[in-house]
PDB file of C-alpha atoms in Angstrom:
ATOM      1  CA  MET A 275       7.168 -20.944   5.161  1.00 93.00           C
ATOM      2  CA  LYS A 276      10.179 -20.451   2.919  1.00 95.00           C
ATOM      3  CA  ILE A 277      10.431 -17.208   0.956  1.00 96.00           C
ATOM      4  CA  ILE A 278      11.971 -17.431  -2.521  1.00 96.00           C
ATOM      5  CA  LEU A 279      12.867 -14.246  -4.399  1.00 95.00           C
ATOM      6  CA  ASN A 280      12.877 -15.626  -7.954  1.00 94.00           C
ATOM      7  CA  THR A 281      11.139 -18.573  -9.605  1.00 93.00           C
ATOM      8  CA  SER A 282      14.474 -19.618 -11.145  1.00 93.00           C
ATOM      9  CA  THR A 283      15.906 -20.364  -7.686  1.00 95.00           C
ATOM     10  CA  PHE A 284      12.930 -22.457  -6.582  1.00 95.00           C
ATOM     11  CA  PHE A 285      13.560 -26.161  -6.180  1.00 92.00           C
ATOM     12  CA  CYS A 286      11.198 -28.721  -4.738  1.00 91.00           C
ATOM     13  CA  GLU A 287      11.288 -32.438  -5.463  1.00 90.00           C
ATOM     14  CA  ALA A 288       7.645 -32.812  -4.476  1.00 93.00           C
ATOM     15  CA  LYS A 289       4.882 -31.731  -6.830  1.00 96.00           C
ATOM     16  CA  THR A 290       3.221 -28.449  -5.950  1.00 96.00           C
ATOM     17  CA  PHE A 291      -0.219 -26.919  -5.619  1.00 97.00           C
ATOM     18  CA  VAL A 292       0.074 -23.310  -6.757  1.00 96.00           C
ATOM     19  CA  THR A 293      -1.929 -20.100  -6.620  1.00 94.00           C
ATOM     20  CA  ILE A 294      -0.956 -16.817  -8.294  1.00 92.00           C
ATOM     21  CA  GLY A 295      -1.731 -13.174  -7.567  1.00 89.00           C
ATOM     22  CA  THR A 296      -0.534  -9.821  -6.304  1.00 88.00           C
ATOM     23  CA  PHE A 297      -2.464 -10.554  -3.067  1.00 90.00           C
ATOM     24  CA  ASP A 298      -2.518  -6.896  -2.051  1.00 90.00           C
ATOM     25  CA  GLY A 299      -4.228  -6.772   1.315  1.00 92.00           C
ATOM     26  CA  VAL A 300      -4.222 -10.573   1.733  1.00 92.00           C
ATOM     27  CA  HIS A 301      -7.933  -9.967   2.244  1.00 91.00           C
ATOM     28  CA  PHE A 302     -10.794 -12.363   2.885  1.00 88.00           C
ATOM     29  CA  GLY A 303     -11.016 -13.438  -0.765  1.00 85.00           C
ATOM     30  CA  HIS A 304      -7.286 -14.140  -0.945  1.00 89.00           C
ATOM     31  CA  GLN A 305      -7.398 -16.003   2.355  1.00 90.00           C
ATOM     32  CA  LYS A 306     -10.137 -18.346   1.107  1.00 88.00           C
ATOM     33  CA  ILE A 307      -8.117 -19.235  -1.986  1.00 90.00           C
ATOM     34  CA  ILE A 308      -4.902 -19.787  -0.039  1.00 93.00           C
ATOM     35  CA  GLU A 309      -6.684 -21.839   2.645  1.00 93.00           C
ATOM     36  CA  ARG A 310      -7.886 -24.129  -0.115  1.00 93.00           C
ATOM     37  CA  VAL A 311      -4.400 -24.460  -1.642  1.00 96.00           C
ATOM     38  CA  VAL A 312      -2.858 -25.290   1.734  1.00 97.00           C
ATOM     39  CA  SER A 313      -5.613 -27.747   2.659  1.00 95.00           C
ATOM     40  CA  GLU A 314      -5.689 -29.601  -0.657  1.00 96.00           C
ATOM     41  CA  ALA A 315      -1.890 -29.780  -0.839  1.00 96.00           C
ATOM     42  CA  LYS A 316      -1.715 -31.362   2.615  1.00 96.00           C
ATOM     43  CA  ILE A 317      -4.363 -33.938   1.741  1.00 96.00           C
ATOM     44  CA  ALA A 318      -2.542 -34.811  -1.497  1.00 96.00           C
ATOM     45  CA  GLN A 319       0.857 -34.779   0.270  1.00 96.00           C
ATOM     46  CA  LYS A 320       2.114 -32.040  -2.046  1.00 96.00           C
ATOM     47  CA  LYS A 321       3.679 -28.648  -1.288  1.00 96.00           C
ATOM     48  CA  SER A 322       1.645 -25.419  -1.269  1.00 97.00           C
ATOM     49  CA  VAL A 323       3.024 -22.415  -3.176  1.00 97.00           C
ATOM     50  CA  ALA A 324       1.846 -18.817  -3.591  1.00 96.00           C
ATOM     51  CA  LEU A 325       3.447 -16.948  -6.470  1.00 96.00           C
ATOM     52  CA  THR A 326       3.302 -13.179  -6.144  1.00 94.00           C
ATOM     53  CA  PHE A 327       5.093 -10.277  -7.784  1.00 92.00           C
ATOM     54  CA  PHE A 328       6.947  -7.139  -6.752  1.00 91.00           C
ATOM     55  CA  PRO A 329       7.002  -4.317  -7.739  1.00 89.00           C
ATOM     56  CA  HIS A 330       3.305  -4.014  -8.571  1.00 85.00           C
ATOM     57  CA  PRO A 331       2.842  -4.380 -12.368  1.00 82.00           C
ATOM     58  CA  ARG A 332       1.396  -0.858 -12.650  1.00 81.00           C
ATOM     59  CA  MET A 333       4.528   0.595 -11.092  1.00 84.00           C
ATOM     60  CA  VAL A 334       6.578  -0.993 -13.859  1.00 85.00           C
ATOM     61  CA  LEU A 335       4.357  -0.846 -16.923  1.00 80.00           C
ATOM     62  CA  GLN A 336       2.780   2.563 -16.334  1.00 78.00           C
ATOM     63  CA  LYS A 337       5.520   4.058 -14.139  1.00 69.00           C
ATOM     64  CA  ASP A 338       2.589   4.979 -11.938  1.00 62.00           C
ATOM     65  CA  SER A 339       3.904   6.593  -8.760  1.00 66.00           C
ATOM     66  CA  SER A 340       0.313   7.068  -7.585  1.00 78.00           C
ATOM     67  CA  VAL A 341      -0.170   3.334  -7.029  1.00 81.00           C
ATOM     68  CA  LYS A 342      -1.018   2.831  -3.368  1.00 90.00           C
ATOM     69  CA  LEU A 343      -0.984  -0.657  -1.883  1.00 93.00           C
ATOM     70  CA  ILE A 344      -2.703  -1.922   1.246  1.00 94.00           C
ATOM     71  CA  ASN A 345       0.436  -3.776   2.334  1.00 95.00           C
ATOM     72  CA  THR A 346       4.148  -3.252   2.017  1.00 93.00           C
ATOM     73  CA  ILE A 347       5.899  -6.332   0.674  1.00 93.00           C
ATOM     74  CA  ASP A 348       7.102  -7.172   4.214  1.00 93.00           C
ATOM     75  CA  GLU A 349       3.567  -6.897   5.601  1.00 94.00           C
ATOM     76  CA  ARG A 350       2.244  -9.046   2.754  1.00 94.00           C
ATOM     77  CA  SER A 351       4.875 -11.711   3.455  1.00 94.00           C
ATOM     78  CA  ALA A 352       4.089 -11.738   7.187  1.00 93.00           C
ATOM     79  CA  LEU A 353       0.366 -12.106   6.525  1.00 94.00           C
ATOM     80  CA  LEU A 354       0.879 -14.920   4.022  1.00 94.00           C
ATOM     81  CA  GLU A 355       3.151 -16.737   6.452  1.00 93.00           C
ATOM     82  CA  LYS A 356       0.192 -17.063   8.842  1.00 93.00           C
ATOM     83  CA  THR A 357      -1.763 -19.088   6.259  1.00 93.00           C
ATOM     84  CA  GLY A 358       0.412 -22.196   6.559  1.00 94.00           C
ATOM     85  CA  LEU A 359       1.893 -22.001   3.053  1.00 96.00           C
ATOM     86  CA  ASP A 360       5.013 -24.042   2.421  1.00 96.00           C
ATOM     87  CA  TYR A 361       6.508 -21.549  -0.031  1.00 97.00           C
ATOM     88  CA  LEU A 362       6.026 -17.902  -0.943  1.00 97.00           C
ATOM     89  CA  ILE A 363       7.722 -16.874  -4.182  1.00 97.00           C
ATOM     90  CA  ILE A 364       8.114 -13.106  -4.641  1.00 96.00           C
ATOM     91  CA  HIS A 365       9.162 -12.870  -8.273  1.00 95.00           C
ATOM     92  CA  PRO A 366      10.581  -9.552  -9.526  1.00 94.00           C
ATOM     93  CA  PHE A 367       8.157  -7.963 -11.993  1.00 91.00           C
ATOM     94  CA  SER A 368       9.868  -6.269 -14.923  1.00 90.00           C
ATOM     95  CA  LYS A 369       9.022  -5.149 -18.457  1.00 88.00           C
ATOM     96  CA  GLU A 370      10.873  -8.168 -19.775  1.00 90.00           C
ATOM     97  CA  PHE A 371       8.847 -10.494 -17.580  1.00 90.00           C
ATOM     98  CA  SER A 372       5.616  -8.785 -18.681  1.00 87.00           C
ATOM     99  CA  ARG A 373       6.344  -9.747 -22.317  1.00 89.00           C
ATOM    100  CA  MET A 374       6.191 -13.451 -21.496  1.00 88.00           C
ATOM    101  CA  THR A 375       3.238 -15.023 -23.285  1.00 89.00           C
ATOM    102  CA  ALA A 376       0.634 -17.035 -21.411  1.00 87.00           C
ATOM    103  CA  LEU A 377       1.998 -20.256 -22.904  1.00 91.00           C
ATOM    104  CA  GLU A 378       5.596 -19.375 -21.974  1.00 92.00           C
ATOM    105  CA  PHE A 379       4.509 -18.527 -18.431  1.00 91.00           C
ATOM    106  CA  VAL A 380       2.742 -21.858 -17.983  1.00 93.00           C
ATOM    107  CA  LYS A 381       5.476 -23.970 -19.600  1.00 94.00           C
ATOM    108  CA  ASP A 382       8.602 -22.197 -18.308  1.00 95.00           C
ATOM    109  CA  ILE A 383       7.444 -21.027 -14.883  1.00 94.00           C
ATOM    110  CA  LEU A 384       4.621 -23.256 -13.660  1.00 95.00           C
ATOM    111  CA  VAL A 385       5.651 -26.555 -15.233  1.00 95.00           C
ATOM    112  CA  ASN A 386       9.445 -26.420 -15.538  1.00 95.00           C
ATOM    113  CA  GLN A 387      10.328 -24.322 -12.484  1.00 96.00           C
ATOM    114  CA  LEU A 388       7.496 -24.841  -9.999  1.00 96.00           C
ATOM    115  CA  ASN A 389       6.857 -28.524 -10.749  1.00 95.00           C
ATOM    116  CA  ILE A 390       3.123 -27.901 -10.682  1.00 96.00           C
ATOM    117  CA  SER A 391       0.519 -30.580  -9.999  1.00 96.00           C
ATOM    118  CA  LYS A 392      -2.500 -28.316  -9.518  1.00 96.00           C
ATOM    119  CA  LEU A 393      -3.289 -24.621 -10.054  1.00 95.00           C
ATOM    120  CA  ILE A 394      -5.972 -23.008  -7.899  1.00 92.00           C
ATOM    121  CA  ILE A 395      -6.954 -19.479  -8.892  1.00 87.00           C
ATOM    122  CA  GLY A 396      -9.612 -16.947  -8.074  1.00 80.00           C
ATOM    123  CA  TYR A 397     -12.447 -15.815 -10.264  1.00 71.00           C
ATOM    124  CA  ASP A 398     -11.557 -13.890 -13.461  1.00 68.00           C
ATOM    125  CA  HIS A 399      -7.793 -14.448 -13.271  1.00 71.00           C
ATOM    126  CA  HIS A 400      -5.715 -13.048 -16.160  1.00 68.00           C
ATOM    127  CA  PHE A 401      -1.991 -13.413 -16.771  1.00 69.00           C
ATOM    128  CA  GLY A 402       0.755 -13.240 -19.391  1.00 66.00           C
ATOM    129  CA  LYS A 403       1.541 -10.619 -22.041  1.00 68.00           C
ATOM    130  CA  ASN A 404      -1.247  -8.010 -22.232  1.00 65.00           C
ATOM    131  CA  ARG A 405      -3.124 -10.175 -19.700  1.00 68.00           C
ATOM    132  CA  GLU A 406      -4.026 -12.453 -22.610  1.00 71.00           C
ATOM    133  CA  GLY A 407      -4.164 -15.586 -20.484  1.00 68.00           C
ATOM    134  CA  ASN A 408      -7.547 -16.553 -19.017  1.00 78.00           C
ATOM    135  CA  ILE A 409      -9.387 -19.575 -17.684  1.00 81.00           C
ATOM    136  CA  ASN A 410     -10.002 -20.945 -21.189  1.00 84.00           C
ATOM    137  CA  GLN A 411      -6.317 -20.958 -22.061  1.00 86.00           C
ATOM    138  CA  LEU A 412      -5.413 -22.354 -18.673  1.00 88.00           C
ATOM    139  CA  THR A 413      -7.840 -25.215 -19.219  1.00 89.00           C
ATOM    140  CA  GLU A 414      -6.159 -25.963 -22.546  1.00 90.00           C
ATOM    141  CA  TYR A 415      -2.643 -25.752 -21.078  1.00 91.00           C
ATOM    142  CA  SER A 416      -3.532 -27.863 -18.051  1.00 90.00           C
ATOM    143  CA  ASP A 417      -4.506 -30.680 -20.420  1.00 92.00           C
ATOM    144  CA  LEU A 418      -1.362 -30.146 -22.491  1.00 93.00           C
ATOM    145  CA  TYR A 419       1.022 -30.186 -19.515  1.00 94.00           C
ATOM    146  CA  ASP A 420      -0.903 -32.589 -17.302  1.00 94.00           C
ATOM    147  CA  PHE A 421      -1.805 -30.517 -14.261  1.00 94.00           C
ATOM    148  CA  LYS A 422      -5.162 -29.975 -12.619  1.00 94.00           C
ATOM    149  CA  LEU A 423      -6.968 -26.640 -12.591  1.00 92.00           C
ATOM    150  CA  THR A 424      -9.549 -25.171 -10.217  1.00 90.00           C
ATOM    151  CA  GLU A 425     -11.147 -21.744 -10.548  1.00 86.00           C
ATOM    152  CA  ILE A 426     -12.904 -20.577  -7.398  1.00 84.00           C
ATOM    153  CA  PRO A 427     -16.021 -18.634  -8.400  1.00 78.00           C
ATOM    154  CA  ALA A 428     -16.776 -15.281  -6.790  1.00 72.00           C
ATOM    155  CA  GLN A 429     -19.840 -16.546  -4.938  1.00 69.00           C
ATOM    156  CA  ASP A 430     -17.716 -19.180  -3.187  1.00 69.00           C
ATOM    157  CA  ILE A 431     -15.372 -16.513  -1.850  1.00 66.00           C
ATOM    158  CA  ASP A 432     -17.972 -14.100  -0.539  1.00 67.00           C
ATOM    159  CA  GLU A 433     -21.451 -12.850  -1.384  1.00 56.00           C
ATOM    160  CA  VAL A 434     -19.801  -9.567  -2.326  1.00 58.00           C
ATOM    161  CA  PHE A 435     -16.671 -10.323  -4.321  1.00 68.00           C
ATOM    162  CA  VAL A 436     -13.908  -8.811  -2.261  1.00 76.00           C
ATOM    163  CA  SER A 437     -11.407  -6.696  -4.131  1.00 83.00           C
ATOM    164  CA  SER A 438      -8.427  -4.714  -2.969  1.00 85.00           C
ATOM    165  CA  THR A 439      -9.952  -1.687  -4.721  1.00 87.00           C
ATOM    166  CA  LYS A 440     -13.004  -1.750  -2.426  1.00 90.00           C
ATOM    167  CA  ILE A 441     -10.761  -1.898   0.617  1.00 93.00           C
ATOM    168  CA  ARG A 442      -8.577   0.953  -0.651  1.00 93.00           C
ATOM    169  CA  ASN A 443     -11.667   3.075  -1.258  1.00 94.00           C
ATOM    170  CA  ALA A 444     -12.934   2.364   2.257  1.00 95.00           C
ATOM    171  CA  LEU A 445      -9.592   3.347   3.800  1.00 96.00           C
ATOM    172  CA  ASN A 446      -9.456   6.545   1.754  1.00 94.00           C
ATOM    173  CA  ALA A 447     -12.934   7.407   3.057  1.00 94.00           C
ATOM    174  CA  GLY A 448     -12.029   6.679   6.678  1.00 92.00           C
ATOM    175  CA  ASP A 449     -14.394   3.690   6.661  1.00 95.00           C
ATOM    176  CA  LEU A 450     -12.139   1.520   8.758  1.00 95.00           C
ATOM    177  CA  LYS A 451     -14.995  -0.772   9.786  1.00 93.00           C
ATOM    178  CA  THR A 452     -15.623  -1.880   6.200  1.00 94.00           C
ATOM    179  CA  ALA A 453     -11.927  -2.215   5.387  1.00 95.00           C
ATOM    180  CA  ASN A 454     -11.164  -4.323   8.458  1.00 95.00           C
ATOM    181  CA  HIS A 455     -14.247  -6.462   7.856  1.00 93.00           C
ATOM    182  CA  TYR A 456     -13.028  -7.474   4.409  1.00 91.00           C
ATOM    183  CA  LEU A 457      -9.411  -7.802   5.481  1.00 94.00           C
ATOM    184  CA  ARG A 458     -10.381 -10.031   8.427  1.00 92.00           C
ATOM    185  CA  TYR A 459      -7.567  -8.354  10.344  1.00 95.00           C
ATOM    186  CA  PHE A 460      -6.780  -4.802  11.390  1.00 96.00           C
ATOM    187  CA  PHE A 461      -5.209  -2.574   8.734  1.00 97.00           C
ATOM    188  CA  MET A 462      -1.682  -1.687   9.803  1.00 96.00           C
ATOM    189  CA  LEU A 463       0.950   0.974   9.320  1.00 97.00           C
ATOM    190  CA  SER A 464       4.599  -0.006   9.803  1.00 95.00           C
ATOM    191  CA  GLY A 465       7.542   2.343   9.996  1.00 95.00           C
ATOM    192  CA  THR A 466      10.524   3.645  11.905  1.00 95.00           C
ATOM    193  CA  VAL A 467      10.135   6.048  14.834  1.00 93.00           C
ATOM    194  CA  VAL A 468      11.940   9.296  14.032  1.00 91.00           C
ATOM    195  CA  ASN A 469      12.501  12.597  15.803  1.00 82.00           C
ATOM    196  CA  GLY A 470       9.672  15.107  15.515  1.00 72.00           C
ATOM    197  CA  GLU A 471       9.185  18.628  16.788  1.00 68.00           C
ATOM    198  CA  LYS A 472       8.410  17.307  20.292  1.00 64.00           C
ATOM    199  CA  LEU A 473       5.289  19.472  20.622  1.00 67.00           C
ATOM    200  CA  GLY A 474       3.319  16.476  21.909  1.00 62.00           C
ATOM    201  CA  GLY A 475       5.572  16.098  24.930  1.00 61.00           C
ATOM    202  CA  LYS A 476       5.228  19.783  25.781  1.00 64.00           C
ATOM    203  CA  ILE A 477       1.414  19.557  25.892  1.00 72.00           C
ATOM    204  CA  GLY A 478       1.251  16.274  27.798  1.00 77.00           C
ATOM    205  CA  TYR A 479       0.773  13.959  24.821  1.00 83.00           C
ATOM    206  CA  PRO A 480       4.200  12.683  23.726  1.00 84.00           C
ATOM    207  CA  THR A 481       4.065  10.904  20.381  1.00 88.00           C
ATOM    208  CA  ALA A 482       6.052   8.422  18.359  1.00 90.00           C
ATOM    209  CA  ASN A 483       6.493   9.895  14.883  1.00 92.00           C
ATOM    210  CA  ILE A 484       6.355   7.094  12.344  1.00 95.00           C
ATOM    211  CA  HIS A 485       8.257   7.383   9.073  1.00 94.00           C
ATOM    212  CA  ILE A 486       7.052   4.956   6.396  1.00 95.00           C
ATOM    213  CA  GLU A 487       9.813   4.405   3.859  1.00 93.00           C
ATOM    214  CA  GLU A 488       7.645   2.651   1.277  1.00 93.00           C
ATOM    215  CA  THR A 489       6.073   5.507  -0.687  1.00 90.00           C
ATOM    216  CA  TYR A 490       3.619   3.097  -2.317  1.00 91.00           C
ATOM    217  CA  LYS A 491       1.989   2.260   1.026  1.00 95.00           C
ATOM    218  CA  LEU A 492      -1.594   3.502   1.287  1.00 96.00           C
ATOM    219  CA  ILE A 493      -2.082   6.007   4.101  1.00 95.00           C
ATOM    220  CA  PRO A 494      -5.761   6.199   5.089  1.00 96.00           C
ATOM    221  CA  LYS A 495      -7.846   9.329   5.477  1.00 94.00           C
ATOM    222  CA  ASN A 496      -6.477  12.065   7.736  1.00 94.00           C
ATOM    223  CA  GLY A 497      -7.894  11.880  11.223  1.00 95.00           C
ATOM    224  CA  VAL A 498      -7.560  10.319  14.658  1.00 96.00           C
ATOM    225  CA  TYR A 499      -7.564   6.542  15.113  1.00 97.00           C
ATOM    226  CA  VAL A 500      -7.511   4.099  18.023  1.00 97.00           C
ATOM    227  CA  VAL A 501      -4.473   1.846  17.554  1.00 97.00           C
ATOM    228  CA  ARG A 502      -2.684  -1.149  19.016  1.00 97.00           C
ATOM    229  CA  SER A 503       0.972  -2.110  18.853  1.00 95.00           C
ATOM    230  CA  TYR A 504       2.945  -4.963  20.372  1.00 93.00           C
ATOM    231  CA  PHE A 505       6.190  -4.552  22.288  1.00 89.00           C
ATOM    232  CA  GLU A 506       7.870  -7.733  23.522  1.00 86.00           C
ATOM    233  CA  ASN A 507       4.579  -9.555  22.821  1.00 87.00           C
ATOM    234  CA  ASN A 508       2.615  -7.161  25.058  1.00 90.00           C
ATOM    235  CA  ALA A 509      -0.268  -5.187  23.548  1.00 93.00           C
ATOM    236  CA  VAL A 510      -0.041  -1.424  24.010  1.00 95.00           C
ATOM    237  CA  PHE A 511      -2.932   0.834  23.009  1.00 96.00           C
ATOM    238  CA  GLY A 512      -3.029   4.450  21.963  1.00 96.00           C
ATOM    239  CA  MET A 513      -4.345   6.984  19.510  1.00 95.00           C
ATOM    240  CA  MET A 514      -2.836   7.960  16.181  1.00 96.00           C
ATOM    241  CA  ASN A 515      -3.134  11.218  14.301  1.00 94.00           C
ATOM    242  CA  ILE A 516      -2.658  11.185  10.547  1.00 94.00           C
ATOM    243  CA  GLY A 517      -2.570  14.637   9.028  1.00 90.00           C
ATOM    244  CA  ASN A 518      -0.930  17.987   8.476  1.00 83.00           C
ATOM    245  CA  ARG A 519      -1.377  19.387  12.026  1.00 75.00           C
ATOM    246  CA  PRO A 520      -3.371  22.446  10.913  1.00 72.00           C
ATOM    247  CA  THR A 521      -3.503  23.961  14.419  1.00 69.00           C
ATOM    248  CA  ILE A 522       0.242  24.676  14.222  1.00 69.00           C
ATOM    249  CA  ASP A 523       0.132  25.421  10.468  1.00 64.00           C
ATOM    250  CA  GLY A 524       1.815  22.169   9.509  1.00 69.00           C
ATOM    251  CA  ASN A 525       2.531  21.845   5.810  1.00 72.00           C
ATOM    252  CA  TYR A 526       3.268  18.143   5.402  1.00 80.00           C
ATOM    253  CA  GLN A 527       1.613  14.921   6.495  1.00 85.00           C
ATOM    254  CA  THR A 528       2.780  13.208   9.675  1.00 89.00           C
ATOM    255  CA  ILE A 529       1.798   9.990  11.409  1.00 93.00           C
ATOM    256  CA  GLU A 530       2.019  10.312  15.194  1.00 93.00           C
ATOM    257  CA  VAL A 531       1.021   7.834  17.892  1.00 94.00           C
ATOM    258  CA  HIS A 532       0.441   8.607  21.555  1.00 93.00           C
ATOM    259  CA  PHE A 533       0.517   5.361  23.546  1.00 93.00           C
ATOM    260  CA  PHE A 534      -1.430   5.187  26.791  1.00 93.00           C
ATOM    261  CA  ASP A 535       0.533   4.428  29.973  1.00 87.00           C
ATOM    262  CA  PHE A 536       3.745   3.800  28.071  1.00 86.00           C
ATOM    263  CA  ASN A 537       7.107   5.540  28.360  1.00 83.00           C
ATOM    264  CA  GLN A 538       9.714   3.444  26.533  1.00 84.00           C
ATOM    265  CA  ASN A 539      12.188   5.158  24.207  1.00 85.00           C
ATOM    266  CA  LEU A 540      11.173   4.083  20.696  1.00 86.00           C
ATOM    267  CA  TYR A 541      13.481   6.265  18.593  1.00 89.00           C
ATOM    268  CA  GLY A 542      15.000   4.314  15.740  1.00 91.00           C
ATOM    269  CA  LYS A 543      12.781   1.284  16.291  1.00 92.00           C
ATOM    270  CA  LYS A 544      10.515  -0.259  13.663  1.00 93.00           C
ATOM    271  CA  ILE A 545       6.956  -0.467  14.948  1.00 92.00           C
ATOM    272  CA  THR A 546       3.643  -1.624  13.550  1.00 95.00           C
ATOM    273  CA  ALA A 547       0.367   0.000  14.566  1.00 96.00           C
ATOM    274  CA  GLU A 548      -2.944  -1.732  13.937  1.00 97.00           C
ATOM    275  CA  LEU A 549      -5.777   0.721  13.249  1.00 97.00           C
ATOM    276  CA  LEU A 550      -8.759  -0.427  15.292  1.00 96.00           C
ATOM    277  CA  PHE A 551     -11.266   2.418  15.069  1.00 96.00           C
ATOM    278  CA  PHE A 552     -11.695   5.817  13.388  1.00 96.00           C
ATOM    279  CA  LEU A 553     -12.408   8.419  16.084  1.00 95.00           C
ATOM    280  CA  ARG A 554     -12.771  11.680  14.165  1.00 93.00           C
ATOM    281  CA  ASP A 555     -11.616  13.816  11.260  1.00 92.00           C
ATOM    282  CA  GLU A 556      -8.597  16.070  11.632  1.00 90.00           C
ATOM    283  CA  GLN A 557      -9.551  19.547  12.843  1.00 88.00           C
ATOM    284  CA  LYS A 558      -7.935  22.966  13.127  1.00 84.00           C
ATOM    285  CA  PHE A 559      -8.269  24.547  16.573  1.00 83.00           C
ATOM    286  CA  ASP A 560      -7.949  28.238  17.399  1.00 82.00           C
ATOM    287  CA  SER A 561      -5.463  27.589  20.186  1.00 84.00           C
ATOM    288  CA  ILE A 562      -3.201  24.899  21.646  1.00 86.00           C
ATOM    289  CA  GLU A 563      -5.429  24.894  24.734  1.00 87.00           C
ATOM    290  CA  LEU A 564      -8.459  23.893  22.655  1.00 90.00           C
ATOM    291  CA  LEU A 565      -6.369  21.205  20.951  1.00 88.00           C
ATOM    292  CA  VAL A 566      -5.358  19.767  24.335  1.00 87.00           C
ATOM    293  CA  ASN A 567      -8.997  19.742  25.452  1.00 90.00           C
ATOM    294  CA  GLN A 568      -9.906  17.772  22.347  1.00 90.00           C
ATOM    295  CA  LEU A 569      -7.019  15.344  22.876  1.00 91.00           C
ATOM    296  CA  LYS A 570      -8.371  14.636  26.359  1.00 92.00           C
ATOM    297  CA  LYS A 571     -11.786  13.856  24.834  1.00 94.00           C
ATOM    298  CA  ASP A 572     -10.117  11.675  22.192  1.00 94.00           C
ATOM    299  CA  GLU A 573      -8.280   9.726  24.877  1.00 94.00           C
ATOM    300  CA  GLN A 574     -11.500   9.243  26.826  1.00 95.00           C
ATOM    301  CA  ASN A 575     -13.401   8.109  23.718  1.00 95.00           C
ATOM    302  CA  ALA A 576     -10.574   5.784  22.715  1.00 96.00           C
ATOM    303  CA  LYS A 577     -10.573   4.122  26.132  1.00 95.00           C
ATOM    304  CA  ILE A 578     -14.359   3.755  26.045  1.00 95.00           C
ATOM    305  CA  TYR A 579     -14.040   2.028  22.659  1.00 95.00           C
ATOM    306  CA  LEU A 580     -11.320  -0.298  23.965  1.00 94.00           C
ATOM    307  CA  GLN A 581     -13.314  -1.137  27.089  1.00 93.00           C
ATOM    308  CA  ASN A 582     -16.389  -2.026  25.040  1.00 92.00           C
ATOM    309  CA  ASN A 583     -14.723  -3.829  22.133  1.00 89.00           C
ATOM    310  CA  LEU A 584     -11.576  -5.601  23.312  1.00 79.00           C
TER     311      LEU A 584
END
């Protein structure tokens, strides 16, 4: 898959089958649409293209710093690469771009720049200035500019129409089972391992403290999770605490992972942790000794989960 950072730099002699969206989460609904684009493009001997945007439109139009996304742009790209797409275009979203009318978007972007042969979109897709473009206008423009159009209805994607909002809500509630079910993969957190206060090592549970640079990345509910990471293609399991460490009167959120039977130096390295299972809510203990006792129970419960589920 080739990644293009602006539609104006895209060039492909072959005609293209295109889908459009923010694709936050690259969830089950997105995957079904993209699978269809890839499959139909191959059959027709055309190239498959996903057009997405960054930053998220709400970040630009509403200057909304509270926008939380399921994936960072790097995670989204890595997930889309697994679908077999020929091209991923990550077009910069700006106020100027948002003023483009639906007709201008179709003519200037889809037809003139992307060399479109067919557009495949999900149910209830809107685009263009003030989201004025809809399936009716697309039908009109597809006739005008001679490309085919397919809208995939909600019931063809899933009995319950999957939305990124539902997944975000599940993650915020600690309902990892629902979130991972709709994602069809394990929700992940990616960041750089930084120095912490080293309390974990002193109590027998050394941790990798993960700093996530992307402030728009959704961090799920505080608590303890069973996680998996890969180092040199080998799976390593552990438990992650997300929270403010109330037992030691912590006053800011940290993300710490204790890996089982693992002692490599990870400082400065970028790691990704897949969240497999929610073990428990974050708790405040009356002493470090009680905290350690609970960590031992957490480790035992995590290993029981892994033994029974993986």
